[in-house]
XYZ file of C-alpha atoms in Angstrom:
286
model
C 0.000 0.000 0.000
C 1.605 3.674 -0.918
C -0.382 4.288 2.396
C 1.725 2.172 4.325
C 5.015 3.339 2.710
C 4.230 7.225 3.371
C 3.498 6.413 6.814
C 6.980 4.348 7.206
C 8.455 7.858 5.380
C 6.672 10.135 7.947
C 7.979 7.745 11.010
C 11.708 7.708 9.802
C 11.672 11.423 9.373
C 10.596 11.434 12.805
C 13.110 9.000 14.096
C 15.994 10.418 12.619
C 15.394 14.420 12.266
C 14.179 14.981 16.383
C 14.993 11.365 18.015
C 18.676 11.354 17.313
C 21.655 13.594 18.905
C 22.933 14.161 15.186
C 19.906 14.805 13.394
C 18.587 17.597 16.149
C 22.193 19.375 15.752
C 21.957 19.233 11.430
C 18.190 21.019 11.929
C 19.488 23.111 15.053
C 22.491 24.146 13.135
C 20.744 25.559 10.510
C 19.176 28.432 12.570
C 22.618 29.655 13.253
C 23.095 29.948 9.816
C 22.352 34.007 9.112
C 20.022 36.355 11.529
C 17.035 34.793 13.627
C 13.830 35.584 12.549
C 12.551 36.211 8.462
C 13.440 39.253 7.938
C 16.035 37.983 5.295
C 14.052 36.141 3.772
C 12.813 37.035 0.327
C 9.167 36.247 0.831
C 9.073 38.013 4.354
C 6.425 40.833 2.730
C 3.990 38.394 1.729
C 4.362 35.950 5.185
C 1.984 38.384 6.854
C 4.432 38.376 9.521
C 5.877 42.562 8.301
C 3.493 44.982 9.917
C 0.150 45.571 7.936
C 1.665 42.699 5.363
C -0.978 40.984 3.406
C -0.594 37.124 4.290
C 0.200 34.524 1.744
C -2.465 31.653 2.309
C -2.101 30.032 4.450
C 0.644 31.360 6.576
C 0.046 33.243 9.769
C -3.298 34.240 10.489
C -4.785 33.558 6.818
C -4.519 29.776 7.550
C -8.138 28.598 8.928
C -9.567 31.031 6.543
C -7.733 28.902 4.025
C -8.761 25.610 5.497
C -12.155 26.611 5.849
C -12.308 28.131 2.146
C -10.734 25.026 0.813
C -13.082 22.685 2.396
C -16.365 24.766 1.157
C -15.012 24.297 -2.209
C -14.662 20.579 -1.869
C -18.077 20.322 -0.782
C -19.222 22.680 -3.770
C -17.629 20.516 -6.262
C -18.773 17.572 -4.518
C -22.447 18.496 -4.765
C -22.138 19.999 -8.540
C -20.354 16.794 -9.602
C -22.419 14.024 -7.375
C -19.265 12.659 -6.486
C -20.318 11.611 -2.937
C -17.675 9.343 -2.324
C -15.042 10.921 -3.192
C -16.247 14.168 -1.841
C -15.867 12.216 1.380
C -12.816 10.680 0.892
C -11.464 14.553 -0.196
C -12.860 15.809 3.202
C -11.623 13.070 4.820
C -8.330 13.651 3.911
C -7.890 17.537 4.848
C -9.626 16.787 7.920
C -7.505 13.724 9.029
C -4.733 15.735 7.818
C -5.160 19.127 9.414
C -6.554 17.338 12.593
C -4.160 14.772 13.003
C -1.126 16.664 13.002
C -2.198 18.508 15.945
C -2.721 15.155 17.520
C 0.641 13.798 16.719
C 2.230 17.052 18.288
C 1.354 15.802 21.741
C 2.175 12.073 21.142
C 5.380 12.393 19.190
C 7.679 15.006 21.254
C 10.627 16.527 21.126
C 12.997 15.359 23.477
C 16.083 17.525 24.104
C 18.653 15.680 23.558
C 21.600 18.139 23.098
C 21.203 20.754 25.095
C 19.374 23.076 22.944
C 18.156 26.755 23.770
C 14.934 27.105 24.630
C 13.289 28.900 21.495
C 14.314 25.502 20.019
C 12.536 23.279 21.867
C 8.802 24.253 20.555
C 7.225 20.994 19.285
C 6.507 21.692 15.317
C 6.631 18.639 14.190
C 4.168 18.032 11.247
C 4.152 21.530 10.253
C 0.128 22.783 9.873
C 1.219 25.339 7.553
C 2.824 22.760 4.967
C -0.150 20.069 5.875
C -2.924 22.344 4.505
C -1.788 22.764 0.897
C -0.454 19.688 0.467
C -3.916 18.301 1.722
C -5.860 20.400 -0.026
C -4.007 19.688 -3.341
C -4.213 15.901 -2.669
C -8.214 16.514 -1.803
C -9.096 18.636 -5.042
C -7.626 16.142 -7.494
C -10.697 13.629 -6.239
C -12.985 15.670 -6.486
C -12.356 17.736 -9.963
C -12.803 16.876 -13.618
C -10.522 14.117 -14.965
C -9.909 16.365 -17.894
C -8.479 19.305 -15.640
C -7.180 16.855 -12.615
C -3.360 17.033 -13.577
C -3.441 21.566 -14.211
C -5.231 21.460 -10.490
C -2.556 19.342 -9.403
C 0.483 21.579 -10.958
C -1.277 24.460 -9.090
C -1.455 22.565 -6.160
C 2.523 21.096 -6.145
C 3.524 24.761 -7.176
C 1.398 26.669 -3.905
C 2.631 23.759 -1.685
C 6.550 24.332 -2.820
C 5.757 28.373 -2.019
C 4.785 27.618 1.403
C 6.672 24.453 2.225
C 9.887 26.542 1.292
C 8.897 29.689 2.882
C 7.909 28.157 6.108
C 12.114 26.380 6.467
C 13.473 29.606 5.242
C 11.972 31.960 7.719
C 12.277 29.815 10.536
C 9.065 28.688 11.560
C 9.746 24.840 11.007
C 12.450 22.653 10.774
C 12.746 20.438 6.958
C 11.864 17.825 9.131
C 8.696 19.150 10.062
C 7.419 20.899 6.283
C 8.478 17.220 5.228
C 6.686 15.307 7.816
C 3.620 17.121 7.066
C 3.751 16.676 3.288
C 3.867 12.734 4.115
C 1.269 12.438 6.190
C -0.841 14.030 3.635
C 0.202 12.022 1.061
C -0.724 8.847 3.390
C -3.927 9.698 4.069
C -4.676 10.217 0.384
C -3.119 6.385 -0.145
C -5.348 5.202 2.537
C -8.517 7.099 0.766
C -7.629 6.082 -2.490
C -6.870 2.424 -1.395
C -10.923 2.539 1.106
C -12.707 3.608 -2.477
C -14.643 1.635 -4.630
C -12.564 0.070 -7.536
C -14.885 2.758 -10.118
C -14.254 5.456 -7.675
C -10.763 5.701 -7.736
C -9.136 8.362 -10.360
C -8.517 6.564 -13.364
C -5.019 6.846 -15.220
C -4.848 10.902 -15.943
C -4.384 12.018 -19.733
C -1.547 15.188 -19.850
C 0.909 16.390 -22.257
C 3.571 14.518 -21.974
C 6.099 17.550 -20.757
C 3.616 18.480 -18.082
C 5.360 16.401 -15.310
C 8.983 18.124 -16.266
C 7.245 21.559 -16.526
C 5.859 21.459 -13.438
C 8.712 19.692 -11.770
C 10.751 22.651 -13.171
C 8.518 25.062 -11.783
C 8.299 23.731 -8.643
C 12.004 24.114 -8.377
C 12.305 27.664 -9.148
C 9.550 28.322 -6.904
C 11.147 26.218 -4.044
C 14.258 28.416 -4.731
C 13.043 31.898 -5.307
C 10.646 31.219 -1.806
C 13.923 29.793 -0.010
C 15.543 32.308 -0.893
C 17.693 34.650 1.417
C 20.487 37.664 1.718
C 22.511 36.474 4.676
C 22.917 32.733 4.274
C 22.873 30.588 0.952
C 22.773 27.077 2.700
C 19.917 27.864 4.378
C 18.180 28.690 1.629
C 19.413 26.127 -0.575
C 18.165 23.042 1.920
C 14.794 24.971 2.293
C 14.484 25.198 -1.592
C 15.449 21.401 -1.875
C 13.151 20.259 1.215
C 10.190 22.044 -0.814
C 10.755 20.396 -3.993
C 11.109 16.952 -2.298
C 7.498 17.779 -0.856
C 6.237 19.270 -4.379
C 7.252 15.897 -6.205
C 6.041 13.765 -3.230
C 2.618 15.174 -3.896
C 2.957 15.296 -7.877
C 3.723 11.357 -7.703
C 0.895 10.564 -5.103
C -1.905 12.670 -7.183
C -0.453 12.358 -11.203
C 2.508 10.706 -11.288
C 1.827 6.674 -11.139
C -1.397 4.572 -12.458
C -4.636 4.667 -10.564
C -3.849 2.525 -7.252
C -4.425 -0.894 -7.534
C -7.905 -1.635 -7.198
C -8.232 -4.476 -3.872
C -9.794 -7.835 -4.587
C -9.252 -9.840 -7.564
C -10.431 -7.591 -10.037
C -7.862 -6.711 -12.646
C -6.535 -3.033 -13.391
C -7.410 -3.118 -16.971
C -11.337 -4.115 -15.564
C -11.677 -1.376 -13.403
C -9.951 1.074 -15.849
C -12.669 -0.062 -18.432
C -15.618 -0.013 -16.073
C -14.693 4.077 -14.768
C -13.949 5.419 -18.212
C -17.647 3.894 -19.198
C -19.052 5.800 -16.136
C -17.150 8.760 -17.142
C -17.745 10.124 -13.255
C -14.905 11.188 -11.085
C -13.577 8.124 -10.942
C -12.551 7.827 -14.453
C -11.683 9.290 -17.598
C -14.529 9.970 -19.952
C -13.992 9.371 -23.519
């Protein structure tokens, strides 16, 4: 199950980023790297954190707004397009998502296990900032047209490597923790995918072949332009690369492998025939 394997992802990053001497002192280290705080960073005006700054959705106080927008829209699309189950499989996944990582703050801690200053010792780990596009991204591609499914996921994986990249440069998470959130999404969406119907699950998605390497591409100069800062270019390079590993996470999970294997013993090339005849959200019409 892809489920299973993002979970095993999420639990390493855990393991090794906050429950090892060496991995706390790589993350720690990198806050020493240039002044405390965003100010440096490139994308400070738009993190709503600059006085009478506009916020960049969904950092600072724009992200329930966000959430809350997001889900209205799944519902919306859910009710236009009669795609009941996987409306609820899309809610299901921001919800699990958003919720859960606020449970796994308080069961998965931080230990301190070199000594570290005390503005280092916050528990951040999934980030909720990181978890809410990636969710949301993961969510829409359910719930939308098959025709349109891979352009709503490039917007998605472009938005999450913004935020994912903005929220290691300026401090607010560890790579660890924008990483750890960007799993767990992507293992709730195996999960959904794998608890559908055979006919609901997204069928095989038709795009121009150069989409993936555009987007991929994008993603990157996003990641770098949004990791970007003046005092310190290792900083910014490992927040760039931490948000393209989370943009291509989400790109494979949503576009970038078949439909998941439907469960039972009825064959791929079945199920693919049977959705593209219902032409619903499952499948591809046509």
């Amino acid at each position: 199950m892809p489920a299973l394997l993002y979970t095993l992802g999420f639990l390493t990053v855990y393991l090794l980023a906050i429950c090892t001497p060496w991995g706390q002192r790589a993350e720690n280290a990198l806050f020493d790297l240039g002044k405390q705080g965003g100010e440096e960073a490139w994308i400070y005006p738009l993190s709503g954190a600059a006085y009478g700054s506009t916020p960049l959705p969904p950092m600072e106080l724009s992200a329930k707004p966000t959430l809350m927008v997001g889900l209205a829209v799944i519902v919306v699309l859910t009710l236009v397009r009669r795609c009941w189950r996987q409306g609820c499989a899309a809610l299901g996944i921001v919800i699990l998502t958003t919720a859960g990582k606020e449970v796994l703050k308080s069961i998965m801690p931080r230990p301190d296990l070199v000594g570290a200053p005390e503005n280092l010792l916050d528990q951040g780990f999934p980030s909720g900032h990181t978890a809410i596009p990636a969710a949301l991204t993961l969510a829409a591609v359910l719930v939308v047209s098959p025709r349109i499914r891979p352009y709503v996921a490039t917007a998605g994986v472009l938005w999450l490597a913004c935020i994912a990249a903005a929220s290691a440069t300026m401090g607010g998470h560890r790579p660890s923790e924008v990483l750890g959130a960007t799993l767990l999404a992507c293992a709730f969406y195996g999960l959904a995918t794998w608890l559908l119907p055979p006919a609901a699950v997204p069928g095989a998605m038709r795009s121009p072949r150069a989409l993936p390497v555009i987007t991929l591409t994008l993603a990157l100069a996003v990641a770098l332009v949004s990791g970007a800062r003046n005092d310190t270019l290792t900083r910014s390079l490992v927040s760039a690369a931490t948000a393209f590993i989370c943009a291509a996470l989400v790109w494979y999970a949503a576009v970038g492998r078949p439909a998941h294997t439907a469960r039972g013993p009825v064959s791929l090339s079945v199920v693919t025939e049977r959705s593209a005849i219902r032409g619903g959200c499952g499948g591809e019409a046509g």
